[in-house]
mmCIF file of C-alpha atoms in Angstrom:
data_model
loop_
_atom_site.group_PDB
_atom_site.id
_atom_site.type_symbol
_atom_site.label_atom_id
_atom_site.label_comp_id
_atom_site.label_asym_id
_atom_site.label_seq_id
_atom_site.Cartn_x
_atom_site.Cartn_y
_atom_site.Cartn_z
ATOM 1 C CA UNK A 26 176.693 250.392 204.468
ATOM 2 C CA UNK A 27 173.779 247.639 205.416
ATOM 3 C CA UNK A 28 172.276 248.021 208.745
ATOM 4 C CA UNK A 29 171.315 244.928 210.388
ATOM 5 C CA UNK A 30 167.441 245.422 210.702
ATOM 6 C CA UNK A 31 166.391 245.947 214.072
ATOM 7 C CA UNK A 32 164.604 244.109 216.234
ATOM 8 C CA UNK A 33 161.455 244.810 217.750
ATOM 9 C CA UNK A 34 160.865 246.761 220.862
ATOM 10 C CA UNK A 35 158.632 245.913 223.392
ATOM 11 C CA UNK A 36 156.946 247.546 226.704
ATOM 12 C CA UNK A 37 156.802 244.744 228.819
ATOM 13 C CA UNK A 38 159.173 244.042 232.010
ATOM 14 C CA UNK A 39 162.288 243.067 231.571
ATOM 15 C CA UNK A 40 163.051 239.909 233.808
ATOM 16 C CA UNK A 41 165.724 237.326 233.900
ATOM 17 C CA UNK A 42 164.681 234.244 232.414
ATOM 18 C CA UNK A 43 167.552 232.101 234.078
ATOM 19 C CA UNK A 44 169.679 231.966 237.410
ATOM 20 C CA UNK A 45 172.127 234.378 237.484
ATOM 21 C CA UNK A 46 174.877 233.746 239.641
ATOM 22 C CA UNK A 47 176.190 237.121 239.444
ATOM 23 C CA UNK A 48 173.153 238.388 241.170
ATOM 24 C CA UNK A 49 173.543 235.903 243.720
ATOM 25 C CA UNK A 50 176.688 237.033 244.868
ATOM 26 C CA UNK A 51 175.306 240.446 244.943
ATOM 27 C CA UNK A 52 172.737 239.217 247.488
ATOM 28 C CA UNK A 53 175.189 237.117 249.633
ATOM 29 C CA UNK A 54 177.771 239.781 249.505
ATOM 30 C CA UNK A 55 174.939 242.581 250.981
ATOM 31 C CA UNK A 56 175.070 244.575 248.050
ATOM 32 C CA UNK A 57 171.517 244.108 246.908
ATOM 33 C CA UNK A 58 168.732 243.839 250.109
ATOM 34 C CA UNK A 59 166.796 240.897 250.079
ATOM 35 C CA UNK A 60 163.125 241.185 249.267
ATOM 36 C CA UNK A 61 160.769 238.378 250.574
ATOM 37 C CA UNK A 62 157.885 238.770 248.199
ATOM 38 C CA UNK A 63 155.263 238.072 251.025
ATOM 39 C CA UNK A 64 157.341 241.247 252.720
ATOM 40 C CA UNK A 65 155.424 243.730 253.346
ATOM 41 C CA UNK A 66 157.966 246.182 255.158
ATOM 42 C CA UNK A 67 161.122 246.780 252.759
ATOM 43 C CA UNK A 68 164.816 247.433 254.062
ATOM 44 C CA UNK A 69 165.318 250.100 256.542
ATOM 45 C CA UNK A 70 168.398 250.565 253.302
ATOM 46 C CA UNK A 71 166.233 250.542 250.805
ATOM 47 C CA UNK A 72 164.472 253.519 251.971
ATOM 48 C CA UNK A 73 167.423 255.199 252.704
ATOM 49 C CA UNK A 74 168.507 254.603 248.957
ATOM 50 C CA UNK A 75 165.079 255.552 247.661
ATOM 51 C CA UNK A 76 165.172 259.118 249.502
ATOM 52 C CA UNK A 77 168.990 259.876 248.583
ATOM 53 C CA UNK A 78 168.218 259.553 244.753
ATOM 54 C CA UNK A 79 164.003 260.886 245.362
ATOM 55 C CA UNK A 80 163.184 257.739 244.155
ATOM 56 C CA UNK A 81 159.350 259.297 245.126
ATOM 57 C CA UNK A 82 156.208 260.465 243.216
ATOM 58 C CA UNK A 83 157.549 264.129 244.141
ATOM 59 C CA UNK A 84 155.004 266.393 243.237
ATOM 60 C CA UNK A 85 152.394 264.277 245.292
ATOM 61 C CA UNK A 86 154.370 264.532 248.405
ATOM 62 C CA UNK A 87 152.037 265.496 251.794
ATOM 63 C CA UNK A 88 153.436 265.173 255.179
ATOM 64 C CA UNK A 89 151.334 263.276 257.734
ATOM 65 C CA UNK A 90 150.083 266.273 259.380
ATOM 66 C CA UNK A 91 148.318 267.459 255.812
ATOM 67 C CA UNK A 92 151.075 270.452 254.884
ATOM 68 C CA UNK A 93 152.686 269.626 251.121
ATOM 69 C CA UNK A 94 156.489 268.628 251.147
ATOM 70 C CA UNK A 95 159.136 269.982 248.560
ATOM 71 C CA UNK A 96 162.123 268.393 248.777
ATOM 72 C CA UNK A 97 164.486 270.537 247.464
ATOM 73 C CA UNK A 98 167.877 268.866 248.517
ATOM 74 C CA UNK A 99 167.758 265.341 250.193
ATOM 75 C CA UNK A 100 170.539 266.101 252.194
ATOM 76 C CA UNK A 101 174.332 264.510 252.554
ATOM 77 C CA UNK A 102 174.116 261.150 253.754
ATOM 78 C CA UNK A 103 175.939 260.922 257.073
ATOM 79 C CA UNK A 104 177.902 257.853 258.424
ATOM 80 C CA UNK A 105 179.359 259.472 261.708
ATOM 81 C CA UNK A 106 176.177 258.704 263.655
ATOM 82 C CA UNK A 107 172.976 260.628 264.590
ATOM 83 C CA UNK A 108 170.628 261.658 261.183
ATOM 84 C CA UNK A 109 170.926 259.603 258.292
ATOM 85 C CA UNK A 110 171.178 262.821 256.108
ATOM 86 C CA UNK A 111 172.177 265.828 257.078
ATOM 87 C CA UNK A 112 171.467 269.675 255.634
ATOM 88 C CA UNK A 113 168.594 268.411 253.666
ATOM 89 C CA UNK A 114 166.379 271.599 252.245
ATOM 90 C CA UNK A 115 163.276 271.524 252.726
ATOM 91 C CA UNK A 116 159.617 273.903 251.642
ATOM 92 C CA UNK A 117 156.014 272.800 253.449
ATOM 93 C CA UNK A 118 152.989 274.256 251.999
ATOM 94 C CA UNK A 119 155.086 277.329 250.000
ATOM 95 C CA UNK A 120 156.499 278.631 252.818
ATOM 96 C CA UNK A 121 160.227 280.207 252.968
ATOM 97 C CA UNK A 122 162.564 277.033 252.421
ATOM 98 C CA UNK A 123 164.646 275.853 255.637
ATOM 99 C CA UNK A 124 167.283 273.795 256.171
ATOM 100 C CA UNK A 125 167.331 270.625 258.343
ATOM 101 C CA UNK A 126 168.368 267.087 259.081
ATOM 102 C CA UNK A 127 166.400 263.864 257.881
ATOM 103 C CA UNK A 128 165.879 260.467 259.693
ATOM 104 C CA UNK A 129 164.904 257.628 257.738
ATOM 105 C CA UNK A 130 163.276 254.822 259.953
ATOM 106 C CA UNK A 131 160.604 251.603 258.711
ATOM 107 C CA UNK A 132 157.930 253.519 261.402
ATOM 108 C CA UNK A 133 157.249 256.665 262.935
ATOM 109 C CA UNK A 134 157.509 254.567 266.266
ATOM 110 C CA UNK A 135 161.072 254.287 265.831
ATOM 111 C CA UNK A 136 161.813 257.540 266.933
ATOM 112 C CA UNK A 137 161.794 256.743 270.375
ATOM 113 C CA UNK A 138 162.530 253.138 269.859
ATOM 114 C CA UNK A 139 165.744 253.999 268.902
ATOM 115 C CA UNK A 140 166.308 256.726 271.544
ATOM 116 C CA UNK A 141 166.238 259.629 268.728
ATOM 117 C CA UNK A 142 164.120 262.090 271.196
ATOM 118 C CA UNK A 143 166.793 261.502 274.323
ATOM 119 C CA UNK A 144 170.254 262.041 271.600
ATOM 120 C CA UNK A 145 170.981 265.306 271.029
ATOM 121 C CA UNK A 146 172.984 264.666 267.670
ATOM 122 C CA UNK A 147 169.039 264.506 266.478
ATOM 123 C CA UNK A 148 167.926 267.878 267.522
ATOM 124 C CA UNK A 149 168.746 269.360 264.390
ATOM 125 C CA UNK A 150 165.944 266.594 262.520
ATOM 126 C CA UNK A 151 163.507 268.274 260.252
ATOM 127 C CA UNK A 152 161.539 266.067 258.980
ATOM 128 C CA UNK A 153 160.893 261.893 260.016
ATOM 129 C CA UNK A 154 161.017 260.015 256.399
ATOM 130 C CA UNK A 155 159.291 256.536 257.156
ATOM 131 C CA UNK A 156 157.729 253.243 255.525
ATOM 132 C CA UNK A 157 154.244 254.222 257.363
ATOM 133 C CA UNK A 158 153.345 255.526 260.784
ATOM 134 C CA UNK A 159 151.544 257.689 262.007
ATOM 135 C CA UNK A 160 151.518 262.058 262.491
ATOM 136 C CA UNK A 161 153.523 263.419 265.548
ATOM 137 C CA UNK A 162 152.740 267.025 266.740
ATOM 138 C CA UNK A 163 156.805 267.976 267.292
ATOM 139 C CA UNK A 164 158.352 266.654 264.247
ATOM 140 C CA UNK A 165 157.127 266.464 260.378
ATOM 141 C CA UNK A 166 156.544 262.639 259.174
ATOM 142 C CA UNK A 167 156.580 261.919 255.882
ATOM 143 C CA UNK A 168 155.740 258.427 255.283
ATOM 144 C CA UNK A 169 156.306 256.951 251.401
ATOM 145 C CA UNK A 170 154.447 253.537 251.268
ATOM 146 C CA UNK A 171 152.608 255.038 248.892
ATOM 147 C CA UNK A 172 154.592 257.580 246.525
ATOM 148 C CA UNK A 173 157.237 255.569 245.525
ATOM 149 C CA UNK A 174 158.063 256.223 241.772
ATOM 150 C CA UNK A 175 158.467 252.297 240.991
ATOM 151 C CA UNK A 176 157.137 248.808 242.752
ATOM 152 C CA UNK A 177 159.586 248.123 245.275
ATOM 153 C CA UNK A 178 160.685 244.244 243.387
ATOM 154 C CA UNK A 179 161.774 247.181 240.934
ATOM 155 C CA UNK A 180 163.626 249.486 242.763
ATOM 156 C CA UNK A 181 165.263 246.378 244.654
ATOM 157 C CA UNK A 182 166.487 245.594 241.036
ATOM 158 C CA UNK A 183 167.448 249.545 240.198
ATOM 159 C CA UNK A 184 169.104 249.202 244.008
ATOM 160 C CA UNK A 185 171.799 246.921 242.346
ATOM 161 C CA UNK A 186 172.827 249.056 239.468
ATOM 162 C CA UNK A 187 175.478 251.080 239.360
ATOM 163 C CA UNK A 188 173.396 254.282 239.295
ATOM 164 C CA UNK A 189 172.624 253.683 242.855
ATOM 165 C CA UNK A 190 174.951 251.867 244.479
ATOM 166 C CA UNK A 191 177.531 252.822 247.020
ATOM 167 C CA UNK A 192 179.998 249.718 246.880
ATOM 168 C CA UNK A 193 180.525 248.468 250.443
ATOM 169 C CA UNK A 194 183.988 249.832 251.588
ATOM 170 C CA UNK A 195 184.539 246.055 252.629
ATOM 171 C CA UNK A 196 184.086 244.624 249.792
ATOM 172 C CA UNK A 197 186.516 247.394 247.704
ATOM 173 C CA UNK A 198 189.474 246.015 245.903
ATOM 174 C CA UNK A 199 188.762 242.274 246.973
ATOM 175 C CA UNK A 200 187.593 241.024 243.215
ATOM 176 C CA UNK A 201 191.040 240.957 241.494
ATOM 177 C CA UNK A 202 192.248 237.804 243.094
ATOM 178 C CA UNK A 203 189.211 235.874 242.761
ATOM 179 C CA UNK A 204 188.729 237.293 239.535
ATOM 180 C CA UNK A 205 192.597 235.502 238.474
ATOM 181 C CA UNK A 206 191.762 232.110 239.901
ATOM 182 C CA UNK A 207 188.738 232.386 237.351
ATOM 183 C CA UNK A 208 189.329 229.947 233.355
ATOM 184 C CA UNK A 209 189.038 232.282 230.624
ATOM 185 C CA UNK A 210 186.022 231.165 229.972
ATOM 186 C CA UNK A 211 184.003 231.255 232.923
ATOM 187 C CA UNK A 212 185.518 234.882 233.770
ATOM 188 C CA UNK A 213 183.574 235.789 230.048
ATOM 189 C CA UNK A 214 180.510 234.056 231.438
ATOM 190 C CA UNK A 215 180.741 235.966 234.423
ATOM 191 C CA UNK A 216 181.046 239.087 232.792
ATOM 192 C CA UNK A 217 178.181 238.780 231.032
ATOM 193 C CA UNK A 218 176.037 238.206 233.987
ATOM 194 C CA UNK A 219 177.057 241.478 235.532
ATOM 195 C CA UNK A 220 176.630 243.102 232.496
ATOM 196 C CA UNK A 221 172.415 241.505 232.187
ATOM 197 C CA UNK A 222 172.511 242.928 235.875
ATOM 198 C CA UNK A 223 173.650 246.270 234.585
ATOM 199 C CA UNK A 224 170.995 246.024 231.528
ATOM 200 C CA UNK A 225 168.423 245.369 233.920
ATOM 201 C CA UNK A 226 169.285 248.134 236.021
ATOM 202 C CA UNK A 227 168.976 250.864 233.361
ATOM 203 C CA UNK A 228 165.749 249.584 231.780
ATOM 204 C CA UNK A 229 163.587 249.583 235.252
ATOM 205 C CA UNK A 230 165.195 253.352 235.883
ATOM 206 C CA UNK A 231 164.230 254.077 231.952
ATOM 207 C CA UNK A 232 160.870 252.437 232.840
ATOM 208 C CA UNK A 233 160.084 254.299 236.012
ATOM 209 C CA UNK A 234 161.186 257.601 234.449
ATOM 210 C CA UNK A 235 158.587 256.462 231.580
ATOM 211 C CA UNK A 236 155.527 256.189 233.946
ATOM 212 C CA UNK A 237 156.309 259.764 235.161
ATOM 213 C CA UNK A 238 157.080 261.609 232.140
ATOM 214 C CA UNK A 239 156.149 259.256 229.130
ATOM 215 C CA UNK A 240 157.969 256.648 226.624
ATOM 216 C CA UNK A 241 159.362 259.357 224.384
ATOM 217 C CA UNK A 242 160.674 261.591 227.352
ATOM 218 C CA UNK A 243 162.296 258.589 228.984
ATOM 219 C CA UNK A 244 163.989 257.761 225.856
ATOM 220 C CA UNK A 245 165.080 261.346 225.152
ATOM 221 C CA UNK A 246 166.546 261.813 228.667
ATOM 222 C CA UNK A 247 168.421 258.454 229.121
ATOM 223 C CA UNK A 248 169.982 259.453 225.407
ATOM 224 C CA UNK A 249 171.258 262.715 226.660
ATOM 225 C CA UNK A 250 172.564 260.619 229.480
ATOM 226 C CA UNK A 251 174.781 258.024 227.485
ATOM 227 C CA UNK A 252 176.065 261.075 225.593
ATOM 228 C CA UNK A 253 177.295 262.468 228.890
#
């Protein structure tokens, strides 16, 4: 059997190097958080995505009053109000492990912005995860502006791939009949835009996995996870 020869690999980013209207919809439809590149404060969801999969430099992870943060178990993300995760486990400085709720918020300031100290659904809150702020004396802050494990353009990318995405329950079962209005042909073309999307996904996840561990670990792991 002939092998076609293969082509050669590179390093570099992967980008897309035309619209794709796929992507677009994503956007519109709220899937995918809008970046503005001269943003300098990301989605209150991203962050909220980035802690659920520890999308963090977690060995290098210091809470704002100086005491070292393992994160054992992000928690269960709630959606019946109060903590954004709840029975998270958490170690500080090698002491016995606890367990505790976690609030994600863009500043440390939103804690009693948002009436968090006055609700007692929050009293349970072990630790404040924000963008930046600043140390509070009652409640751990750990703020992850800097120990994310990718740029944030990338994980905004990564946010869109199925790996992290929790499909909107809105938006569930509402493609079929859009999809059947759709020519053969530009349901094909379509197709293949979600599947770049897809591509892209994987290969900033295989990338940020790659600046952690190295190329041939990254390689080696996302193998072992196509093979299931």
């Amino acid at each position: 059997m002939t092998l076609r020869r293969s082509i050669a690999k590179s390093n570099a980013h992967v980008i897309f190097s035309a619209p794709n209207i796929y992507a677009e919809w994503r956007e519109r439809s709220g899937l995918v958080p809008r970046l503005r590149e001269d943003s300098a404060i990301p989605p209150e969801r991203l962050l909220q995505l980035v802690w659920f999969h520890q999308r963090l430099l977690r060995d290098k992870l210091v809470a704002l009053d100086g005491r070292a943060l393992r994160v054992l178990h992000p928690g269960f993300w709630s959606y019946e109000g109060g903590p954004d995760f709840r029975g998270a486990v958490l170690q500080f400085d090698g002491e016995p492990s606890f367990s505790g709720d976690v609030e994600v918020d863009l500043h440390s300031s939103g804690w009693h912005a948002h009436g968090h100290d006055r609700n007692p659904a929050f009293k349970n809150v072990a630790l404040h995860v924000v963008w930046e702020g600043e140390a509070r004396k009652n409640l751990p802050t750990l703020a992850i502006k800097s120990v994310l494990d990718s740029p944030l353009n990338e994980l905004v990318v990564w946010l869109g791939s199925e790996a992290a995405q929790k499909f909107p329950e809105r938006l569930v079962g509402q493609c079929s009949a859009p999809l059947r209005e759709l020519k053969p042909e530009r349901l094909t073309d379509l197709l293949h835009q979600a599947a770049l999307i897809r591509l892209h996904g994987k290969a900033v996840q295989l990338q940020a996995r790659a600046r952690q561990a190295g190329w041939d670990q990254a390689l080696w792991e996302g193998w072992l996870r196509a093979l299931g």
